Coordinates of N, CA and C in Angstrom, one line a residue:
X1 N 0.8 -1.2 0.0 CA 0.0 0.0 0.0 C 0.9 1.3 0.0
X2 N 1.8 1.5 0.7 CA 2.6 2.2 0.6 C 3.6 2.5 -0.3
X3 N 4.3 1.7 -1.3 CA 4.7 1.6 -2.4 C 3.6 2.6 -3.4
X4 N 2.5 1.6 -3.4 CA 1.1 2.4 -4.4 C 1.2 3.8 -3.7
X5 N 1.3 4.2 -2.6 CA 0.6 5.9 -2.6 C 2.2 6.4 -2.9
X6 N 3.1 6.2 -3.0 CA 4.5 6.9 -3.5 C 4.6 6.8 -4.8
X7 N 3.8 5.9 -5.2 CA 4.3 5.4 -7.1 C 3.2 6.4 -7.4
X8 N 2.1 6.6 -6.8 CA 0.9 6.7 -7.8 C 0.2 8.4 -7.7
X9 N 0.2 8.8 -6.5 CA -0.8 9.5 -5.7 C -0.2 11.0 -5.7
X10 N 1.2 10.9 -6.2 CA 1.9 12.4 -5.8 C 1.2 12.7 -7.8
X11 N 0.9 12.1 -8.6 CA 0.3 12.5 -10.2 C -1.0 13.0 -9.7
X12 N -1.7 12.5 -8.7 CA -2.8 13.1 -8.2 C -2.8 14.3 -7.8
X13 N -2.3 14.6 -6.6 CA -1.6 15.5 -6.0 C -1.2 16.7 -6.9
X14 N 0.0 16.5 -7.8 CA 0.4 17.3 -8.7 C -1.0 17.8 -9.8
X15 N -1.6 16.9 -10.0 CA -2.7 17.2 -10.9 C -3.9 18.8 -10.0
X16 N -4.0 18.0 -8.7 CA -4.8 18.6 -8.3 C -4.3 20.4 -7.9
X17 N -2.8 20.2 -7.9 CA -1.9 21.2 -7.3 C -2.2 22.3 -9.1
X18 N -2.2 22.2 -9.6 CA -1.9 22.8 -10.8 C -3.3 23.0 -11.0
X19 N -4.7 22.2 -11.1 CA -5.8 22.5 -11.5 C -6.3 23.5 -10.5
X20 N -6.0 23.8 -9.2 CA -6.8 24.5 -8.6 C -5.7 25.5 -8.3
X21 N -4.4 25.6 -8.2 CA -4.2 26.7 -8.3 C -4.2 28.0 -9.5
X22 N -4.2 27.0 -10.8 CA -4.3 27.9 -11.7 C -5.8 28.4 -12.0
X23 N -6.7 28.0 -11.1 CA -8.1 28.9 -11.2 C -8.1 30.0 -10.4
X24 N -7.3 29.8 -9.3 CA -7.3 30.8 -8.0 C -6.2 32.1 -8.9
X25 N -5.3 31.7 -9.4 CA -4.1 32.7 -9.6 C -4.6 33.1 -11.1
X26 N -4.9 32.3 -12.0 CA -5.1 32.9 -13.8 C -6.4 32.9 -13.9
X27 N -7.5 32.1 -13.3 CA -8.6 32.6 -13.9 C -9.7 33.5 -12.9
X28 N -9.3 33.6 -11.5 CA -9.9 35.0 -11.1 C -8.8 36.1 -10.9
X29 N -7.8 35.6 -11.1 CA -6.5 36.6 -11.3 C -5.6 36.6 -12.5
X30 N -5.2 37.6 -12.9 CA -4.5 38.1 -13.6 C -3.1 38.1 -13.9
X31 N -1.9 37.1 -13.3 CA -1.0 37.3 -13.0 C 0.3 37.9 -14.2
X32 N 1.2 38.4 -13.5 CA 1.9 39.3 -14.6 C 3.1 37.7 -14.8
X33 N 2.8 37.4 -15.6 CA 3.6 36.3 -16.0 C 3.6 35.8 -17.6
X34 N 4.7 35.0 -18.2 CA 4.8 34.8 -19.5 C 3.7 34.3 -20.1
X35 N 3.4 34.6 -21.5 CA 1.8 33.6 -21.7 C 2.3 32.1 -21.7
X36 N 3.3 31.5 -22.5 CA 3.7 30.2 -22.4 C 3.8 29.7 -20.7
X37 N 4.1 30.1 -20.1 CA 4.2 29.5 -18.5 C 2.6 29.6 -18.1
X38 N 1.9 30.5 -18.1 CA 0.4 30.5 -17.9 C -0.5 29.5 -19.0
X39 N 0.3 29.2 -20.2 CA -0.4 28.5 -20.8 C -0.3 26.4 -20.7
X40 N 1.4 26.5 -20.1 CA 1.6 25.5 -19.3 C 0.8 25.2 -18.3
X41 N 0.8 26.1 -17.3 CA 0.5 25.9 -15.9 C -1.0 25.6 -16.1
X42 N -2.1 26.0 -17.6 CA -3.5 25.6 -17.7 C -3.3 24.2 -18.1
X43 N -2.3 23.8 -19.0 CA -2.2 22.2 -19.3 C -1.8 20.9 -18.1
X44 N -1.3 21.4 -16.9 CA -0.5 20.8 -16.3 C -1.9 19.5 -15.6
X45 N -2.6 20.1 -15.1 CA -3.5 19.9 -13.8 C -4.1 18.3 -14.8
X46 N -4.2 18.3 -16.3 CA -5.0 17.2 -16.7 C -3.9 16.7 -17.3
X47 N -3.1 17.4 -18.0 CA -1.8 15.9 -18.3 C -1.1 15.3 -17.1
X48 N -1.2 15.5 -16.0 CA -0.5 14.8 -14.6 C -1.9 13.5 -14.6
X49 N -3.0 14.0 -15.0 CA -4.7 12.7 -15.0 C -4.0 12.1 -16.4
X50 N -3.1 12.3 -17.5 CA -3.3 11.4 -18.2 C -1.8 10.2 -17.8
X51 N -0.8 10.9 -17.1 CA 0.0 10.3 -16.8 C -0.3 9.5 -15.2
X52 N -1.2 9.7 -14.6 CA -1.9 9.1 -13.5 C -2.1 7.7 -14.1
X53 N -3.4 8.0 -15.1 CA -4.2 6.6 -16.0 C -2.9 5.8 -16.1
X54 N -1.9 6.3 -17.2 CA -1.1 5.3 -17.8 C -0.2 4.3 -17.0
X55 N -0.1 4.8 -15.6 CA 1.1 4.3 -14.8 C 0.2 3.1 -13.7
X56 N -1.3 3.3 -13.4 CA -2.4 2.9 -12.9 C -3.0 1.9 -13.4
X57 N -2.8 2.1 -15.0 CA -3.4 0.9 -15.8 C -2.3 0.6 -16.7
X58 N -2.0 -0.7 -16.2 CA -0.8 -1.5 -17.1 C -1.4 -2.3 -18.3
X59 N -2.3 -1.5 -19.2 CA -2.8 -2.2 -20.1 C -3.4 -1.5 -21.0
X60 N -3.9 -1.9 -22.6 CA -4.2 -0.6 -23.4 C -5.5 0.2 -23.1
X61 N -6.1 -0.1 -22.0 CA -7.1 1.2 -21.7 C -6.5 2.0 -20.6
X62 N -5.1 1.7 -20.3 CA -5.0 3.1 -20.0 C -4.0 3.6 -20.9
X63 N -3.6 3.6 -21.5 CA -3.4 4.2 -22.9 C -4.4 5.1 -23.8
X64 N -5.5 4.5 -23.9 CA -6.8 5.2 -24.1 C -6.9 5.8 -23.3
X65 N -7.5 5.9 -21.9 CA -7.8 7.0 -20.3 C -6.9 8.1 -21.0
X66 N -5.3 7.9 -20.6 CA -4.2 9.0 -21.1 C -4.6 9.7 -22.4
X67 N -4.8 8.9 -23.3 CA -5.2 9.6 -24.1 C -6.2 10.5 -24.4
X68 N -7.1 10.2 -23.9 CA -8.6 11.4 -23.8 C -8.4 12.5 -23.0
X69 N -7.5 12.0 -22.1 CA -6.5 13.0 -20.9 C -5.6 14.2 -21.6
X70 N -5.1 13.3 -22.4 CA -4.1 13.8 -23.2 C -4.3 15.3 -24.3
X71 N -5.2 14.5 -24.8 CA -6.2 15.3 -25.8 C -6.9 16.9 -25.5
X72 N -7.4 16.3 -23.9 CA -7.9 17.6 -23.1 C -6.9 18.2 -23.0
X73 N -5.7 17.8 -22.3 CA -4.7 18.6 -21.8 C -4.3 19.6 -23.1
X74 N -3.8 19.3 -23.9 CA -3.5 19.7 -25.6 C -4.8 20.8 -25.9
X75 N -6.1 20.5 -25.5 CA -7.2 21.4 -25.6 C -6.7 22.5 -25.4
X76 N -7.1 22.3 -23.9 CA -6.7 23.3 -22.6 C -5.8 24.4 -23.2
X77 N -4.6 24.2 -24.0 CA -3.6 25.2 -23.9 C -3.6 25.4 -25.2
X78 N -4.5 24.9 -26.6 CA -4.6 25.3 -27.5 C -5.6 26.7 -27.5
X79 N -6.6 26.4 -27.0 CA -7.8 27.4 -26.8 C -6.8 28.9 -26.3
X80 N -5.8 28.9 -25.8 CA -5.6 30.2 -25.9 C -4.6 30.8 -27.0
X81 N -4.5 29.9 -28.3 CA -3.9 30.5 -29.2 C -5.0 30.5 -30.4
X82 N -6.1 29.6 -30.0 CA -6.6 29.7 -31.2 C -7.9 28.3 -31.0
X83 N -9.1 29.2 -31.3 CA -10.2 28.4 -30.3 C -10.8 27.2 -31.4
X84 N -10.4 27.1 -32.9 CA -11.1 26.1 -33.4 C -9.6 25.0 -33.1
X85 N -8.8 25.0 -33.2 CA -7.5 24.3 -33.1 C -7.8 23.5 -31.6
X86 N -7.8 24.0 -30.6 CA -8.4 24.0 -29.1 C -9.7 23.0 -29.6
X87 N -10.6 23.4 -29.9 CA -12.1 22.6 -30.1 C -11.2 21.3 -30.9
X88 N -10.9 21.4 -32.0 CA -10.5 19.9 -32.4 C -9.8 19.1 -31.5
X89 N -8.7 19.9 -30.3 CA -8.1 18.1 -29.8 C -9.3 17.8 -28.8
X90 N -10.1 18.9 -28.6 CA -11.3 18.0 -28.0 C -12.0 17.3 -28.3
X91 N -12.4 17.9 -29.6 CA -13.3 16.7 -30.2 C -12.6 15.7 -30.4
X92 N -11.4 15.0 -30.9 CA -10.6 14.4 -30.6 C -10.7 12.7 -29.3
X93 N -10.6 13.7 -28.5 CA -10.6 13.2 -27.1 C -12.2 12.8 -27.1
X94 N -12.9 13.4 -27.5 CA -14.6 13.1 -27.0 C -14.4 11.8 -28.1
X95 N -14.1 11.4 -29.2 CA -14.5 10.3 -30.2 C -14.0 9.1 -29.5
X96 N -12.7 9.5 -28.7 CA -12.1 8.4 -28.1 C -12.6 8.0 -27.2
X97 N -12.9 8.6 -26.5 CA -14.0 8.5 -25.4 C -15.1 7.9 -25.4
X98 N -15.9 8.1 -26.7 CA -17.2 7.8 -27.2 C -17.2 6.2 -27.4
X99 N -15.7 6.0 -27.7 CA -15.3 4.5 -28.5 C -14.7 4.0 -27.5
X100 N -14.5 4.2 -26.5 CA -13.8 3.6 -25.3 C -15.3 3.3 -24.3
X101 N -16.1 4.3 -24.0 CA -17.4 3.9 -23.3 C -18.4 2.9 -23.7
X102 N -18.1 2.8 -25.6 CA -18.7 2.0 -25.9 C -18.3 0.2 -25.7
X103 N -17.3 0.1 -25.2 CA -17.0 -1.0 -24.8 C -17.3 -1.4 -23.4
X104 N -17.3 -0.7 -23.2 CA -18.6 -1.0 -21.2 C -19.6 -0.2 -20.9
X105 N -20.7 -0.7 -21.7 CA -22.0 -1.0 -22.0 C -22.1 -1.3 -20.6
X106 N -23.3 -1.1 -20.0 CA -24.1 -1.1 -18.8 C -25.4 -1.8 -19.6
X107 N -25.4 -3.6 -18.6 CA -26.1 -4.2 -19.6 C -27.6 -4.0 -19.4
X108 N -28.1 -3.7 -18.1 CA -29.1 -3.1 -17.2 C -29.7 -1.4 -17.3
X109 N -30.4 -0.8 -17.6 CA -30.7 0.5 -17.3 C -32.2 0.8 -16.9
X110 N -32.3 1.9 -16.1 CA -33.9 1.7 -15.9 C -34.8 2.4 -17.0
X111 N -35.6 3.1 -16.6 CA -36.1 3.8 -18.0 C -36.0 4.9 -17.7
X112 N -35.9 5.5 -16.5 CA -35.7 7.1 -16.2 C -34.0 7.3 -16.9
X113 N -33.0 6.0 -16.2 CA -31.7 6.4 -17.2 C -31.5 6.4 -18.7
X114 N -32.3 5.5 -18.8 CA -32.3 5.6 -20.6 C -32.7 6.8 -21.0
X115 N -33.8 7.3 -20.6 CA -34.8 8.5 -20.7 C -33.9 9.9 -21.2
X116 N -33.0 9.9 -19.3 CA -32.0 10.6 -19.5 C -30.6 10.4 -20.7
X117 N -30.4 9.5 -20.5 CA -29.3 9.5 -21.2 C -29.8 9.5 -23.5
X118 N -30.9 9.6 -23.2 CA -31.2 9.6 -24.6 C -31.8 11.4 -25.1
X119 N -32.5 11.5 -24.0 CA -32.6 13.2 -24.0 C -31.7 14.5 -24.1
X120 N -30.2 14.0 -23.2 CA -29.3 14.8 -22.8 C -29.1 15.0 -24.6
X121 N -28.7 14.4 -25.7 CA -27.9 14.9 -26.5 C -28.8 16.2 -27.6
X122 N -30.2 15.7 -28.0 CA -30.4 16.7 -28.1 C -31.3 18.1 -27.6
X123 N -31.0 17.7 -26.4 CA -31.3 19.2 -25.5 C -30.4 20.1 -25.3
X124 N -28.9 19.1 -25.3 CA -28.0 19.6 -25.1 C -27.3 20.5 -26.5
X125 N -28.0 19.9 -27.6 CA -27.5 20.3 -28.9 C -28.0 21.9 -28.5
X126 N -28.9 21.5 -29.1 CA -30.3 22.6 -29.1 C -30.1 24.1 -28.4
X127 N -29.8 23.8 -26.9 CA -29.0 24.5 -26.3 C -27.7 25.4 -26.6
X128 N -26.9 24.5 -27.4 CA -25.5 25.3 -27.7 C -25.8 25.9 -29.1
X129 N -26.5 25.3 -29.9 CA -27.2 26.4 -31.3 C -28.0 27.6 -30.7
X130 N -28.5 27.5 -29.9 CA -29.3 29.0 -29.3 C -28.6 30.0 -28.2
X131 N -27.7 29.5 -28.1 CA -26.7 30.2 -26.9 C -26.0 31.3 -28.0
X132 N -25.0 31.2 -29.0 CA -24.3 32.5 -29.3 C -25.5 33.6 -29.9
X133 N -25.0 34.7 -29.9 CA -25.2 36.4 -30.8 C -24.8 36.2 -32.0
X134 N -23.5 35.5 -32.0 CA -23.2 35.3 -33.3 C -23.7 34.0 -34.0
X135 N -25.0 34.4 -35.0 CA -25.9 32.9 -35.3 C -24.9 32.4 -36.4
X136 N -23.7 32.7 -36.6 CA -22.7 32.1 -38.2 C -22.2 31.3 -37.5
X137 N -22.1 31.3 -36.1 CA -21.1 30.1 -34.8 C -22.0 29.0 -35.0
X138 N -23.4 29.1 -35.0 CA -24.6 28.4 -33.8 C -23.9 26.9 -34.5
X139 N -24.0 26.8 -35.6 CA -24.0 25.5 -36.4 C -23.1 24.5 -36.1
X140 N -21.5 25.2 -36.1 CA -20.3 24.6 -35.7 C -20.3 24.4 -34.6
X141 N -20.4 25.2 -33.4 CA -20.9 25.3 -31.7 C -21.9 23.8 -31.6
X142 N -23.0 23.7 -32.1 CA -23.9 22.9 -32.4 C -23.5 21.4 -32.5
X143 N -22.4 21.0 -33.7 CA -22.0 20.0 -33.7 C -20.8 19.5 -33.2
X144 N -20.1 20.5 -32.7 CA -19.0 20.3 -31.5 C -20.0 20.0 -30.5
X145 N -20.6 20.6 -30.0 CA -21.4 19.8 -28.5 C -22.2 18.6 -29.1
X146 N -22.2 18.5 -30.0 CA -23.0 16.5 -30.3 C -21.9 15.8 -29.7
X147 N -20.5 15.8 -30.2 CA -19.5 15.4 -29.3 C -19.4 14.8 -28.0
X148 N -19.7 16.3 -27.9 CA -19.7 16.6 -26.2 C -20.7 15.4 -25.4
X149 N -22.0 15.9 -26.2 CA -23.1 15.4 -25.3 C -23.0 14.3 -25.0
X150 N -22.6 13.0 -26.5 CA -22.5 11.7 -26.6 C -21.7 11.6 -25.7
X151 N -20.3 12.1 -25.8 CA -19.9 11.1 -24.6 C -20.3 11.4 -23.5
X152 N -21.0 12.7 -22.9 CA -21.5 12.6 -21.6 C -22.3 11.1 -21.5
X153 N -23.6 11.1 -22.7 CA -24.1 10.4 -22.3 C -24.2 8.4 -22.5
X154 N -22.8 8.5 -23.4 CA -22.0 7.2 -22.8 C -21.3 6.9 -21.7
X155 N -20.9 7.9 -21.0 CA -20.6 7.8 -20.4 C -21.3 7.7 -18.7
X156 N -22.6 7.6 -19.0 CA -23.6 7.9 -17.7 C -24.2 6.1 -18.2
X157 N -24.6 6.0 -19.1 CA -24.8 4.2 -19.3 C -23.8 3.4 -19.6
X158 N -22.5 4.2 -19.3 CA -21.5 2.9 -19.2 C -21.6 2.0 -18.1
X159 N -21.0 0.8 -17.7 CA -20.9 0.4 -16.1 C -19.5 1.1 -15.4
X160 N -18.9 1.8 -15.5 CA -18.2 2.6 -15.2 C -19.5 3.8 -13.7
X161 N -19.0 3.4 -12.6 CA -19.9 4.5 -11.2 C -20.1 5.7 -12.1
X162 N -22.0 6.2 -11.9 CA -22.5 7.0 -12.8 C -22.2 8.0 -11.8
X163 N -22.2 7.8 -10.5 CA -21.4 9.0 -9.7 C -20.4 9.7 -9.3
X164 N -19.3 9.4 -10.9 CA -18.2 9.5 -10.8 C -18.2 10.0 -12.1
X165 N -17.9 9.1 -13.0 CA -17.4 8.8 -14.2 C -18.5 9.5 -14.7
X166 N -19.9 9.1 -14.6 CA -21.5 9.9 -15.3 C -21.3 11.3 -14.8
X167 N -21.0 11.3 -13.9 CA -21.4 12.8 -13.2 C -20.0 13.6 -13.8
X168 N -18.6 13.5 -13.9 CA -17.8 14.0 -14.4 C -18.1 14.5 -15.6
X169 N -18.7 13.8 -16.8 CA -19.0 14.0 -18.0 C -19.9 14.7 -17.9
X170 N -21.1 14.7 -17.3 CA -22.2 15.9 -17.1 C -21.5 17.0 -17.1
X171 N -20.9 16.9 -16.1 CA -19.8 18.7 -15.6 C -18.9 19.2 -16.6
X172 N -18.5 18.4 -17.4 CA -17.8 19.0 -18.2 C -18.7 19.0 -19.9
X173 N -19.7 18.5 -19.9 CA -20.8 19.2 -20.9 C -21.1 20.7 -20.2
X174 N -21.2 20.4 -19.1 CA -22.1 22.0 -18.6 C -21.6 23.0 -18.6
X175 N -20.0 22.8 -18.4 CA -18.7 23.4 -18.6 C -18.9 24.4 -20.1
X176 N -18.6 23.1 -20.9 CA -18.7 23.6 -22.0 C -20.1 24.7 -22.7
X177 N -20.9 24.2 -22.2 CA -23.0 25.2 -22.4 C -21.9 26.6 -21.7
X178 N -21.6 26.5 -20.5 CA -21.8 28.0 -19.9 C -20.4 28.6 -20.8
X179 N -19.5 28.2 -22.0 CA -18.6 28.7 -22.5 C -19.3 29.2 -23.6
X180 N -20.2 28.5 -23.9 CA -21.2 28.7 -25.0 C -22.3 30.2 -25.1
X181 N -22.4 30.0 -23.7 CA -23.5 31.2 -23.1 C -22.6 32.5 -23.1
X182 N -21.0 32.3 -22.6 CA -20.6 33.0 -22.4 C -20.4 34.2 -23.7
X183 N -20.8 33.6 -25.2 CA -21.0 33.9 -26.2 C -22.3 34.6 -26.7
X184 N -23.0 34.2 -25.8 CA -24.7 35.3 -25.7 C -25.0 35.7 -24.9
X185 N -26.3 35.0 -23.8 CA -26.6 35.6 -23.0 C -26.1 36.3 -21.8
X186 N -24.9 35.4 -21.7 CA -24.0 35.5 -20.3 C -22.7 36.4 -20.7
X187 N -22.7 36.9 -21.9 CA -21.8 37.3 -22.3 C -20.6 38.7 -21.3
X188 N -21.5 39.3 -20.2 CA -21.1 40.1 -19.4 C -21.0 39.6 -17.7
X189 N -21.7 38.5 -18.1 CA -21.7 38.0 -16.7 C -20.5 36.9 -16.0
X190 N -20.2 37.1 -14.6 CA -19.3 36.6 -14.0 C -19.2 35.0 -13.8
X191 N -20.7 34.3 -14.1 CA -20.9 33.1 -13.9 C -19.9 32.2 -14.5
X192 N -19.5 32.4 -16.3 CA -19.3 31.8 -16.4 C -17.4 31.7 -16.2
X193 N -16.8 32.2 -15.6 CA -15.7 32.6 -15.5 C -15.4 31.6 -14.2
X194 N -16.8 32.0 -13.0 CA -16.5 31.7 -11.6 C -17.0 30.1 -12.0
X195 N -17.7 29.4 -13.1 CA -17.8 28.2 -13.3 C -17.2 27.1 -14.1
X196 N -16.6 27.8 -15.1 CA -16.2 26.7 -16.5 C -15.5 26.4 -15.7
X197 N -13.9 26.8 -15.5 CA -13.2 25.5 -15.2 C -13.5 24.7 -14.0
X198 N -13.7 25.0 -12.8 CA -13.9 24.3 -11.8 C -14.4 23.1 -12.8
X199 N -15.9 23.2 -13.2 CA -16.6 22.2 -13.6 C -16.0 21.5 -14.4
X200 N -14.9 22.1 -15.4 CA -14.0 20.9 -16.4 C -12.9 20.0 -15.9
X201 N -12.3 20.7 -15.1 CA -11.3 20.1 -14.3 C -11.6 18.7 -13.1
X202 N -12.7 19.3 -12.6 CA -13.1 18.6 -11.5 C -13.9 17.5 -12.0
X203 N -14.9 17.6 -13.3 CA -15.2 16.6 -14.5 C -14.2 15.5 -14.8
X204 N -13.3 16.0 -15.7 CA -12.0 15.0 -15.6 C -11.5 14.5 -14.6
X205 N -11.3 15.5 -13.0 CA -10.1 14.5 -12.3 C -11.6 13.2 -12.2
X206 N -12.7 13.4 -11.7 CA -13.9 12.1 -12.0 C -13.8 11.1 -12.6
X207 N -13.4 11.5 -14.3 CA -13.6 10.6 -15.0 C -12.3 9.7 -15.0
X208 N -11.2 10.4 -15.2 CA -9.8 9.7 -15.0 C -9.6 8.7 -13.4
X209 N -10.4 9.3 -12.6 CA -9.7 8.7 -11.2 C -10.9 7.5 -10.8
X210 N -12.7 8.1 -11.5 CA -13.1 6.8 -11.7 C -13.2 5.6 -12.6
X211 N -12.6 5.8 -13.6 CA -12.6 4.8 -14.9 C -11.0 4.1 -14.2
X212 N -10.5 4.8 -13.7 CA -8.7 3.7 -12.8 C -9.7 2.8 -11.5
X213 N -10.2 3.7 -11.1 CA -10.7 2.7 -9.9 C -11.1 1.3 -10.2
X214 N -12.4 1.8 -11.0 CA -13.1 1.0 -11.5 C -12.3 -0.8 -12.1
X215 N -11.8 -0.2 -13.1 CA -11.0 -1.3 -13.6 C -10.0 -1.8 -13.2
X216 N -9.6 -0.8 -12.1 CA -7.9 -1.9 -11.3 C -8.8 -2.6 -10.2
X217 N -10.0 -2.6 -9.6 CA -11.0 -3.0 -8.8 C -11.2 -4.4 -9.6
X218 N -11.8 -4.4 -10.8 CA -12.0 -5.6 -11.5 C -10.7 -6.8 -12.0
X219 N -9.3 -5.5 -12.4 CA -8.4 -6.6 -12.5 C -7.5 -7.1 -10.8
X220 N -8.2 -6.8 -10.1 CA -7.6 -7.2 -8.6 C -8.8 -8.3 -8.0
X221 N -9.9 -8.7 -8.8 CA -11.1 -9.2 -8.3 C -11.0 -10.3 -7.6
X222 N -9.8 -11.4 -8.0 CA -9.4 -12.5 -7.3 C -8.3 -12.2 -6.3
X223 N -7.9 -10.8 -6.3 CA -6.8 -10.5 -5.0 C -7.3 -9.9 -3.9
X224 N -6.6 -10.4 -2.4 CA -7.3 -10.3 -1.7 C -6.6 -8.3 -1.2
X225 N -5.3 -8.4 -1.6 CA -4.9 -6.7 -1.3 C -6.2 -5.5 -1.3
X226 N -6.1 -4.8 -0.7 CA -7.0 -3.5 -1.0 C -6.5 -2.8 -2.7
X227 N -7.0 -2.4 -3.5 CA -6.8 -1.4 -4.7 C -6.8 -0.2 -4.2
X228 N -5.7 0.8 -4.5 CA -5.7 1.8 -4.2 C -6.0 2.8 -5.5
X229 N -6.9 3.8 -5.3 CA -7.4 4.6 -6.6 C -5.8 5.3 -7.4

């Protein structure tokens, strides 16, 4: 156990060290620092989640995990040079994602989950086509969140914990809506400043730290050790 929290837990740590300080210092503050080091210090917090997955899972889905990890992280610090470049390694990341959830299929669902999980995509469209001022966006905005949505909502009927892994993906669709708003309605308002990242960040460390649980839980199933996340 102790080996595990030295090998594994300081990529946590580090992760978590980078994701919340750089909300506190760059995104309600301003700091007088280089753009490349502030555009670092936005990537760090989710590439330490994709180097978590790969060292956690000795096998090719965490290769995949890192990789969706990866993809975001590469997002994160494209979006400040250039926001369609930024949108592609996301979409990116959401395809892989989409094709990674679809391999753990949740064989059971009730009908309120199905309900939900079949509603979320186009409410969620619909939504990001009506959110910008600028209606020449709505379309592209539009089908970048189809993306989005799907994996949220593979990822809420995966067997992957919907309280982790589901609920992560929610937060970082909703992430993404109030980035969208932040284009129309909300366009002067503080909300979405004081909310996108929290909710993307804290989305991912979710999805990353519950899809490791999950699976190192299952490949330990005949060991009697504890699994450490």
């Amino acid at each position: 156990m102790k080996s595990a929290f030295a090998e594994n837990r300081p990529f946590l740590l580090l992760s978590l060290l980078f994701g919340i300080s750089y909300y506190f210092a760059c995104v309600l503050d301003s700091p007088e620092l280089p753009e490349p080091l502030i555009v670092a210090w936005k990537g760090a917090g989710v590439s330490f989640l994709a180097i978590y997955a790969l060292i956690r899972l000795h096998r090719f889905d965490g290769k995949i995990v890192g990789a969706i990890m990866a993809f975001g992280a590469i997002g994160d610090m494209a979006l400040e040079y250039d926001m369609r470049i930024g949108a592609g390694a996301f979409l990116i990341g959401h395809l892989i994602a989409i094709a990674f959830y679809s391999r753990y299929r949740r064989h059971k669902l009730s009908l309120s989950q199905k309900g939900f999980a079949i509603l979320l995509v186009p409410f969620s469209v619909f939504i990001a086509w009506a959110l910008p001022s600028d209606r020449s966006e709505a379309l592209l905005i539009a089908i970048y969140c189809l993306s989005v949505a799907v994996m949220a909502s593979m990822a809420w009927t995966s067997r992957f914990t919907r309280y982790q892994v589901g609920a992560g993906a929610i937060m970082f669709l909703v992430s993404d809506l109030l980035i969208f708003a932040r284009m129309g309605a909300l366009e002067n308002s503080f909300i979405p400043t004081l909310l996108v990242w929290p909710l993307y960040y804290f989305g991912q460390f979710m999805i990353a730290t519950g899809i490791v649980r999950t699976l190192r839980h299952e490949m330990a199933a005949d060991s009697a050790d504890p699994v450490q996340p």
